[in-house]
Short mmCIF file of C-alpha atoms in Angstrom, two decimals:
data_model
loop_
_atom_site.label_atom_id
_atom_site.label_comp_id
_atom_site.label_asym_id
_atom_site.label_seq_id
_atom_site.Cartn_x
_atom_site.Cartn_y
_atom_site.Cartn_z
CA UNK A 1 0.00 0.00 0.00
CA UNK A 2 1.47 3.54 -0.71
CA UNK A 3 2.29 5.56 1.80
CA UNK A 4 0.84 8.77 2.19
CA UNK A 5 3.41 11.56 2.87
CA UNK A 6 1.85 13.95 5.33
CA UNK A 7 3.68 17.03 6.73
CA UNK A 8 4.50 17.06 10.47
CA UNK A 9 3.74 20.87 10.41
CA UNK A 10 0.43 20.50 8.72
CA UNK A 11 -1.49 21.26 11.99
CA UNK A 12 -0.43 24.26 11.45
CA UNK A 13 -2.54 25.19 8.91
CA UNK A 14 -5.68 24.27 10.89
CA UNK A 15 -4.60 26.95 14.03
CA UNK A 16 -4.01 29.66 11.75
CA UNK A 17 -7.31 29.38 10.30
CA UNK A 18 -8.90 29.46 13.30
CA UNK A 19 -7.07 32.29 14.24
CA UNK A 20 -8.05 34.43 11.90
CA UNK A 21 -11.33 33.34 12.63
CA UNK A 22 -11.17 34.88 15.90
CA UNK A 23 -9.18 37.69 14.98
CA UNK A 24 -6.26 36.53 16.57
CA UNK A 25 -3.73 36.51 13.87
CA UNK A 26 -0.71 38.63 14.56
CA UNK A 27 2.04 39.82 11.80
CA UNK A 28 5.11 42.03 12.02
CA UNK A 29 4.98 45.39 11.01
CA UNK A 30 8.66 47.19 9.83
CA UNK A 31 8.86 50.13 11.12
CA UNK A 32 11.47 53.05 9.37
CA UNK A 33 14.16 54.68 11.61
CA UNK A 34 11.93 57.88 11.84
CA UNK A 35 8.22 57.33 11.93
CA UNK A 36 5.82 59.15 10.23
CA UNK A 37 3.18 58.37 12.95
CA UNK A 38 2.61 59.78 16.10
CA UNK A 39 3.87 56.62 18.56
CA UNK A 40 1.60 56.29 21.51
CA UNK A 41 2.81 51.97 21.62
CA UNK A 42 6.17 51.72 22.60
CA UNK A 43 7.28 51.70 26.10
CA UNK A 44 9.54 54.23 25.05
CA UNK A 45 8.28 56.24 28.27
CA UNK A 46 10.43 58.62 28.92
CA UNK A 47 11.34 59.29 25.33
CA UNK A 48 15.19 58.18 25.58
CA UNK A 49 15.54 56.29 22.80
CA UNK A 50 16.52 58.61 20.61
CA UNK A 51 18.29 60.92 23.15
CA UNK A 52 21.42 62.12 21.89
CA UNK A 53 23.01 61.53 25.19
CA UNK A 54 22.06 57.83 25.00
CA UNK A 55 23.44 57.31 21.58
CA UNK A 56 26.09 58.90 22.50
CA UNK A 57 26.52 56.40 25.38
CA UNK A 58 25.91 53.24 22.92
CA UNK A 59 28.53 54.55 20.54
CA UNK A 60 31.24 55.39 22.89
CA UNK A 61 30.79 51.66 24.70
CA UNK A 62 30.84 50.32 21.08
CA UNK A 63 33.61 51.47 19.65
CA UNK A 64 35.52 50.83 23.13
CA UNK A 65 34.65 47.48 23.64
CA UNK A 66 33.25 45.86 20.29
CA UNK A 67 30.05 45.31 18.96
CA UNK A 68 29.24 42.11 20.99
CA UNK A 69 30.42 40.58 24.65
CA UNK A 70 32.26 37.72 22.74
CA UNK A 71 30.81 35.43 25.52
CA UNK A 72 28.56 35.00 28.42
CA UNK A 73 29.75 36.88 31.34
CA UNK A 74 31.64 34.21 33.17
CA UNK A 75 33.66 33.41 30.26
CA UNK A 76 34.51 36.90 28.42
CA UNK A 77 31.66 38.90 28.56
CA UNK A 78 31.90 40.49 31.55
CA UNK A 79 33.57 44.21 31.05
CA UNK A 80 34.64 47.08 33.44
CA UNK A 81 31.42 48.71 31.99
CA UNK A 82 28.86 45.84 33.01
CA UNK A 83 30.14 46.28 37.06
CA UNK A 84 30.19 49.83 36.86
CA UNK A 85 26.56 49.85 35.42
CA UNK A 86 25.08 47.70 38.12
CA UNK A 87 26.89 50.14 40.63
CA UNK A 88 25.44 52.84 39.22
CA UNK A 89 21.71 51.17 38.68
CA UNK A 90 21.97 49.86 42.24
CA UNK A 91 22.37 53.36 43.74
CA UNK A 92 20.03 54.66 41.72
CA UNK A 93 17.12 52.32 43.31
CA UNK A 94 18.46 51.65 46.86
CA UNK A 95 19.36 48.23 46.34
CA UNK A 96 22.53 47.04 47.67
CA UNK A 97 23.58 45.08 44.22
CA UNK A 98 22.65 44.77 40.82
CA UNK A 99 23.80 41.96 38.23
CA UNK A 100 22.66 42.72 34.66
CA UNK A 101 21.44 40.14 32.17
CA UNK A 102 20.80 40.11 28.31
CA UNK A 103 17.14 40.85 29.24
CA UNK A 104 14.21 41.24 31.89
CA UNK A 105 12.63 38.50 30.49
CA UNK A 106 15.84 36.69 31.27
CA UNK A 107 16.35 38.63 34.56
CA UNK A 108 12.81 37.29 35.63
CA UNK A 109 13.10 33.80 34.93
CA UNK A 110 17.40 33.76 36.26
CA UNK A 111 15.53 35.34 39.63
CA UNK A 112 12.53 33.21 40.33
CA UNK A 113 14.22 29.93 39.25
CA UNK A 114 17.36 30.66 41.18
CA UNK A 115 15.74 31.60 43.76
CA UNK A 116 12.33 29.36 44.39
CA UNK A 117 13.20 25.17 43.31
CA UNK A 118 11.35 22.20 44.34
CA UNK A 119 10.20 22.00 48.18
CA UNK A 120 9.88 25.64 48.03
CA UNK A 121 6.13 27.82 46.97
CA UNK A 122 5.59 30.38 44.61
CA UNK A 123 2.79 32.56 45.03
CA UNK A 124 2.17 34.63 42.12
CA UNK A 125 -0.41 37.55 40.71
CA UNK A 126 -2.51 36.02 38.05
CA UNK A 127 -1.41 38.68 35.80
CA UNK A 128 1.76 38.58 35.75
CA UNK A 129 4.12 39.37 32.91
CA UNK A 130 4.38 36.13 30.48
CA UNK A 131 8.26 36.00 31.70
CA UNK A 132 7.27 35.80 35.26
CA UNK A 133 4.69 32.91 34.54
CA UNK A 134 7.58 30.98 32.42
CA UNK A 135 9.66 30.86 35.38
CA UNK A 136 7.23 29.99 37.58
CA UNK A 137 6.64 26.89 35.25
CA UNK A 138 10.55 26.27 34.99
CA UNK A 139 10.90 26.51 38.98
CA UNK A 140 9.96 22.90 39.87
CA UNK A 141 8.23 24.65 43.09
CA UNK A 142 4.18 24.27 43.56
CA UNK A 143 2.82 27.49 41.91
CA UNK A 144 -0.15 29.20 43.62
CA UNK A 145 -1.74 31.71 41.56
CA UNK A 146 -3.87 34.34 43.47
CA UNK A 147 -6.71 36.66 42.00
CA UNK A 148 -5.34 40.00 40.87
CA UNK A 149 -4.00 42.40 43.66
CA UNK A 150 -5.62 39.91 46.30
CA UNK A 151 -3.35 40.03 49.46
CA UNK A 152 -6.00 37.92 51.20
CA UNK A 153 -5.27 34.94 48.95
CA UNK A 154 -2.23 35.49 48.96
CA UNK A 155 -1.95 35.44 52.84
CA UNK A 156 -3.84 32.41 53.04
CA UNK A 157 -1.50 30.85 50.12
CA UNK A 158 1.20 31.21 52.50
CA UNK A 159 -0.12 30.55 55.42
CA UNK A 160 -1.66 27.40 54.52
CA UNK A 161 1.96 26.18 52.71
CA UNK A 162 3.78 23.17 54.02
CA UNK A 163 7.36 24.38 52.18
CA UNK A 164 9.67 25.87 54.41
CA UNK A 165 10.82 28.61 51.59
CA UNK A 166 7.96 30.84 49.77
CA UNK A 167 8.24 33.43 47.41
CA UNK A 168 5.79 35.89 46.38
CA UNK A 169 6.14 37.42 42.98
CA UNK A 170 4.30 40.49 41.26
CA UNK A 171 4.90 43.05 38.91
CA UNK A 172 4.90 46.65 40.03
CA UNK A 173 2.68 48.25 37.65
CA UNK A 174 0.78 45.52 35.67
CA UNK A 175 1.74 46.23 32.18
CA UNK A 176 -1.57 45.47 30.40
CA UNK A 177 -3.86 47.88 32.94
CA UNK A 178 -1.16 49.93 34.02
CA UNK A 179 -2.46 49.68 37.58
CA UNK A 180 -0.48 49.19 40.74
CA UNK A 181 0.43 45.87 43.07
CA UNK A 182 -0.36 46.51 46.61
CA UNK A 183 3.83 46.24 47.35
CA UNK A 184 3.46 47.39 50.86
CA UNK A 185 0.60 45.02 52.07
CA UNK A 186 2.48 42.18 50.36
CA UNK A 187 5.26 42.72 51.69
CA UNK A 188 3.79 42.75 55.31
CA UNK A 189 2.51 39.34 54.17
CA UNK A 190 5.47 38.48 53.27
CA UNK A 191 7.00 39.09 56.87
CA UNK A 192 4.29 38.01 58.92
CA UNK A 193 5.26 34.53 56.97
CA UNK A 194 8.99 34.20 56.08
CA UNK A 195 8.48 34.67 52.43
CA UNK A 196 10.69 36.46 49.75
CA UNK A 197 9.16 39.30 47.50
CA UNK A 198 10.26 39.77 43.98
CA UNK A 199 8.87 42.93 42.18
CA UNK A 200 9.40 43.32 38.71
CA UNK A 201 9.20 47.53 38.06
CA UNK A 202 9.75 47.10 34.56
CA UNK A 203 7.16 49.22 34.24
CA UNK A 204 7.65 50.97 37.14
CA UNK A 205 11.09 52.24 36.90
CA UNK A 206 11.07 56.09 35.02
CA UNK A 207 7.38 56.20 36.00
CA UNK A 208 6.67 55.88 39.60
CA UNK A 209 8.98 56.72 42.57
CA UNK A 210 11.25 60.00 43.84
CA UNK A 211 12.76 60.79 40.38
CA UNK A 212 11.67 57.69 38.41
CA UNK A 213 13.34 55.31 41.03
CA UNK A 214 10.31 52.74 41.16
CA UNK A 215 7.33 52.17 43.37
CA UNK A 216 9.29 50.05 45.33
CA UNK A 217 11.14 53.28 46.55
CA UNK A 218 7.74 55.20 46.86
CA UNK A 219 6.45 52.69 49.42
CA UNK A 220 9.46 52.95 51.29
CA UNK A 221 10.53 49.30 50.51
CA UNK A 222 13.76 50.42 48.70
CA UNK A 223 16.98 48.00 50.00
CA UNK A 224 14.54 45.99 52.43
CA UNK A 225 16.37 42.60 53.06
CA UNK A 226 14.16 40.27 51.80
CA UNK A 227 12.90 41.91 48.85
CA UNK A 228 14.32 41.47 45.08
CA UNK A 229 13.46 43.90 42.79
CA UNK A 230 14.03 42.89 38.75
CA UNK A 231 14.23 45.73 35.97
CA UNK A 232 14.23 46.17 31.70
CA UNK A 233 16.37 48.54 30.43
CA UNK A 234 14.38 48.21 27.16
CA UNK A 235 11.74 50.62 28.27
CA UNK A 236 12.33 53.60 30.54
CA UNK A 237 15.86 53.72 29.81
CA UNK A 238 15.22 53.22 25.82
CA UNK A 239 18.21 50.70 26.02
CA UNK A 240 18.18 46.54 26.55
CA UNK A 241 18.94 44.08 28.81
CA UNK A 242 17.60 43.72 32.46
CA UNK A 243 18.88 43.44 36.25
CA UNK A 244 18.36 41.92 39.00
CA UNK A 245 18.88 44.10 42.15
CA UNK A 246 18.69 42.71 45.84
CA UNK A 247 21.00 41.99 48.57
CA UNK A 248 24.93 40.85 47.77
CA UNK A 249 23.98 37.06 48.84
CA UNK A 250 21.69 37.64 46.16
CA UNK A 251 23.59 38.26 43.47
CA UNK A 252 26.45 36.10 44.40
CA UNK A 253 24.25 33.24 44.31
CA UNK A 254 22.41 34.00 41.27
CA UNK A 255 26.04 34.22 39.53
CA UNK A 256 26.56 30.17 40.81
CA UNK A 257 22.54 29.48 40.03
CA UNK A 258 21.19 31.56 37.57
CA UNK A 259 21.25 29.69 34.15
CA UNK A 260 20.39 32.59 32.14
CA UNK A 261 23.12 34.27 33.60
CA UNK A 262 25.47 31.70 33.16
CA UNK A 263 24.74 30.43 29.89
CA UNK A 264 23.65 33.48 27.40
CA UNK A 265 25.74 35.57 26.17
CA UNK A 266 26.49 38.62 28.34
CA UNK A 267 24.55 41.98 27.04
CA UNK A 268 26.55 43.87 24.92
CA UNK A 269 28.09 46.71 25.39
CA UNK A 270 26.64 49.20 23.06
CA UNK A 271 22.96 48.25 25.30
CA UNK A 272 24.85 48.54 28.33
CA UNK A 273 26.45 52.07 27.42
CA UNK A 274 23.34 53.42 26.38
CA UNK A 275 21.79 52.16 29.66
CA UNK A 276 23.87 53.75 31.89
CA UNK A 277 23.97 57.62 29.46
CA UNK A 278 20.19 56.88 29.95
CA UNK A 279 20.06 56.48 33.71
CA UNK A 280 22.16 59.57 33.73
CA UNK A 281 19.51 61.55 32.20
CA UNK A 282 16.82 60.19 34.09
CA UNK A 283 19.02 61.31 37.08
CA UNK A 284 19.55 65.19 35.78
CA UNK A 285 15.70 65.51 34.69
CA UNK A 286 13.79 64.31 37.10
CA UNK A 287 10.58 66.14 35.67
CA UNK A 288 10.20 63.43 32.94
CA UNK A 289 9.13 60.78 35.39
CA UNK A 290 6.42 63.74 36.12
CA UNK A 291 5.38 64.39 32.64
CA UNK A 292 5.11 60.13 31.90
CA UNK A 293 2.07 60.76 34.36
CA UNK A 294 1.20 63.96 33.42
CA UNK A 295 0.41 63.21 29.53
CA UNK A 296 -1.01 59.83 30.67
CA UNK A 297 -3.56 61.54 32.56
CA UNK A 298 -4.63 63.82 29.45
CA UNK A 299 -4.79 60.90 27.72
CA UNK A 300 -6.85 58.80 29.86
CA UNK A 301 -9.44 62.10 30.18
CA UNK A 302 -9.60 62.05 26.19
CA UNK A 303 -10.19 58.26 25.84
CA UNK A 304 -13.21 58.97 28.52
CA UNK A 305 -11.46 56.43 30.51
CA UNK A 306 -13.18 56.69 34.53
CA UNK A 307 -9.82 55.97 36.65
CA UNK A 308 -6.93 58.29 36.16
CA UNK A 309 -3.87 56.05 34.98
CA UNK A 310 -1.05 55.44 38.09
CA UNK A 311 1.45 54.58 35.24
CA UNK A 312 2.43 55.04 31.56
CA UNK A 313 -0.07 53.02 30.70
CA UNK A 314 -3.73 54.05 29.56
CA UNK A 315 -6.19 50.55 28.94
CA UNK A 316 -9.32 51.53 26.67
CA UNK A 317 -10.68 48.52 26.92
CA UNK A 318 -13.66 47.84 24.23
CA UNK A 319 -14.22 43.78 24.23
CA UNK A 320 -14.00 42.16 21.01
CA UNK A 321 -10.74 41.47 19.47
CA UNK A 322 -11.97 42.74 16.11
CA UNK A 323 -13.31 45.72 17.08
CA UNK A 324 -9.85 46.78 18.90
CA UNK A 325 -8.35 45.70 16.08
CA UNK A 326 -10.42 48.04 13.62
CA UNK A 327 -9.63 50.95 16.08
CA UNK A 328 -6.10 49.95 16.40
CA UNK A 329 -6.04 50.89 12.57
CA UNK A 330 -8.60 53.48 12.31
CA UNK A 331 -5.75 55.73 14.63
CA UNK A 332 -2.75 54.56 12.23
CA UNK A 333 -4.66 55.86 9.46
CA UNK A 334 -5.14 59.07 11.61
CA UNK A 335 -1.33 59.23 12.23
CA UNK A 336 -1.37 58.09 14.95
CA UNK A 337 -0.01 54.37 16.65
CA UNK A 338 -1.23 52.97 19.50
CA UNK A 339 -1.11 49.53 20.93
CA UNK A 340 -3.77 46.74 20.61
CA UNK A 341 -3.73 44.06 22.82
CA UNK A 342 -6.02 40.74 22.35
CA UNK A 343 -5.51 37.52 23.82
CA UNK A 344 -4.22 35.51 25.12
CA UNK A 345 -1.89 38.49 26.17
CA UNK A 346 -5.44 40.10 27.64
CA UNK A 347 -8.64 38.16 28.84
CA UNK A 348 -10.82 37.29 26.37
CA UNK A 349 -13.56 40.05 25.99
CA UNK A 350 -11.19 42.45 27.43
CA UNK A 351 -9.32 43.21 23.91
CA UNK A 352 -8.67 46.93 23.77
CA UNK A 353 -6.06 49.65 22.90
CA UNK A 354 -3.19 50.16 24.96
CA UNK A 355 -1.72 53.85 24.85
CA UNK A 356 1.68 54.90 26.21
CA UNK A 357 2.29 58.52 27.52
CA UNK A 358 5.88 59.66 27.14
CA UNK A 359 7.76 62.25 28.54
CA UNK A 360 8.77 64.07 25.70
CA UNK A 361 5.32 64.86 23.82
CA UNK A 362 5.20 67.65 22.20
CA UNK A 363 1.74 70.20 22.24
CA UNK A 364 1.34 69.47 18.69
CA UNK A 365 1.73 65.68 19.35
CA UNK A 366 -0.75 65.70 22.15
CA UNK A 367 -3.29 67.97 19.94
CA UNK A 368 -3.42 64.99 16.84
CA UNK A 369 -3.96 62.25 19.45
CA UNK A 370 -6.78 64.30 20.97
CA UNK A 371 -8.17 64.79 17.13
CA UNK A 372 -7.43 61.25 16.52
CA UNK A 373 -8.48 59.26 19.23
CA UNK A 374 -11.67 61.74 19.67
CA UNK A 375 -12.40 60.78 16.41
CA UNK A 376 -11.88 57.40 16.40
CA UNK A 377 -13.84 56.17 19.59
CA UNK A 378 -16.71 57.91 19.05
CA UNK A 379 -17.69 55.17 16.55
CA UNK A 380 -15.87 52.15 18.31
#
């Protein structure tokens, strides 16, 4: 009988037609070096990016130390410039150390691996960043996942456990809402119980906190022993890479434990230049972690949305992923860009457009998205 040759990736076909029946389907989009829109989708938030300053910083670390690390950082790819970042980052937020990896979503999952393991309990946010729910899924530990911004579950979670190690993990400012974790109730939690707290302020760093230095450092939790804190550079900073920031004996044993860390290649050096020229503006204008919230709020009263935003981030949420989608383009073709998130990355019925305030917005900018987004939600 003949065989009949059938392609191992023909499922394939089948989940792409039903995600376009659903309106799921996703494609890339090149962008040029200059857009012609009005970008209200990056996490660009405190318009650093383009910075001279920062360039500046990328190019001088390039043409001093090559255009890649040549290794991961225990081999070769640790430079005088990596250390003297994480000095500088450290100080910056409070923390005591800082150990810099190719990216948060690395720095996430190095962190809650390292730093959870079998025997041991995670308790985590149920919306979490997608990096935060990887590693709870690498950690070997029993995963508990609480109802959004629940302390009372997450009490119970720990007081109920049977491990003698816990951690509790959250993001700062949940990057899909843009609203806040309560960091100072979990953290009493957290002591009442024994546990560990790691805080992502990915989106929290730039934004929230004395001079963009995190909400961590607004709730007076900044250096606390048993807290970890785990940053992008990719967003406020306009760079790449991520940290992890926490006590020495944190650090040093992430170096011994942290696969990420140990095998990737270390972040190179043009990132980590550009970083640090970044951090150095953040540090001599303080009033763009202002205006992040400033321009958020305007747009958040425009997009008739009832909360004002406690971040960057402004969620016009308006249910079905087609209809999001439709708006998404009906601003584009305004010139404007704005994000639109469906699932699974939201809830399903929750599919909306995501806008990101930035710091350096111009009048003119902020009078088009006004036009534009008055325009376009008035039919949505």
């Amino acid at each position: 009988m003949k065989r009949v040759e059938v392609s191992p990736l023909a499922w394939l076909d089948d989940i792409e037609r039903q995600r376009r029946a659903a309106g799921l389907r996703r494609a890339l989009r090149a962008r040029p070096p200059v857009g012609a829109e009005l970008d209200l989708a990056s996490n660009d938030y405190l318009g650093l990016s383009q910075h001279p300053d920062v360039i500046d910083g990328g190019v001088a670390a390039l043409r001093t130390w090559g255009a890649g690390s040549s290794g991961s950082r225990l081999v070769t790819g640790n430079t005088e410039l990596h250390e003297a970042f994480e000095a500088a980052l450290a100080d910056f937020v409070g923390a005591e150390s800082a150990l810099v990896f190719s990216s948060g979503y690395t720095a996430n999952l190095g962190a809650v691996v390292a730093l959870s393991g079998p025997g041991s309990l995670l308790v985590s946010d149920a919306l979490t960043h997608a990096s935060l729910v990887d590693a709870c899924r690498l950690s070997k530990a029993r995963v508990v996942v609480t109802p959004h911004r629940d302390v009372t579950a997450v009490e119970q979670a720990l007081s109920s456990r049977a491990e003698d190690r816990a951690v509790v993990i959250t993001d700062s400012v949940f990057s899909a809402d843009g609203d806040l974790a309560p960091l100072r109730q979990l953290h009493d939690a957290c002591r009442r119980h024994g546990a560990l707290l790691i805080v992502d302020e990915a989106h929290g760093l730039g934004v929230r906190g004395t001079g963009g230095r995190g909400l961590l450092e607004e709730v007076g939790l900044a250096g606390a022993p048993d807290v970890v804190m785990t940053v992008t550079m990719s967003k406020a900073l306009g760079s790449q890479g991520g940290a992890v920031l926490g006590p020495v004996a944190v650090r040093d044993h992430l170096i011994d434990a942290a696969r990420p860390f140990i095998f990737d290649t270390g972040l190179a050096p043009a990132a980590v230049g550009s970083a640090w020229a970044a951090l150095g503006v953040l540090i001599a204008e303080p009033w763009r972690a202002r205006d992040v919230l400033r321009y958020s709020a305007e747009l958040a009263r425009v997009c008739d949305v009832p909360d004002r935003p406690e971040s960057a981030v402004v969620s016009v949420i308006l249910g079905a992923p087609e209809v999001a989608l439709a708006a998404a383009t009906a601003c584009l073709d305004r010139g404007v860009r704005v994000g639109c998130f469906r699932p699974p990355t939201v809830p399903a019925g929750t599919s909306r457009l995501r806008l990101t305030a930035r710091a350096s917005l111009s009048e003119d900018e902020m009078a088009l998205a006004r036009k534009a987004l008055t325009e376009v939600l008035s039919t949505a």
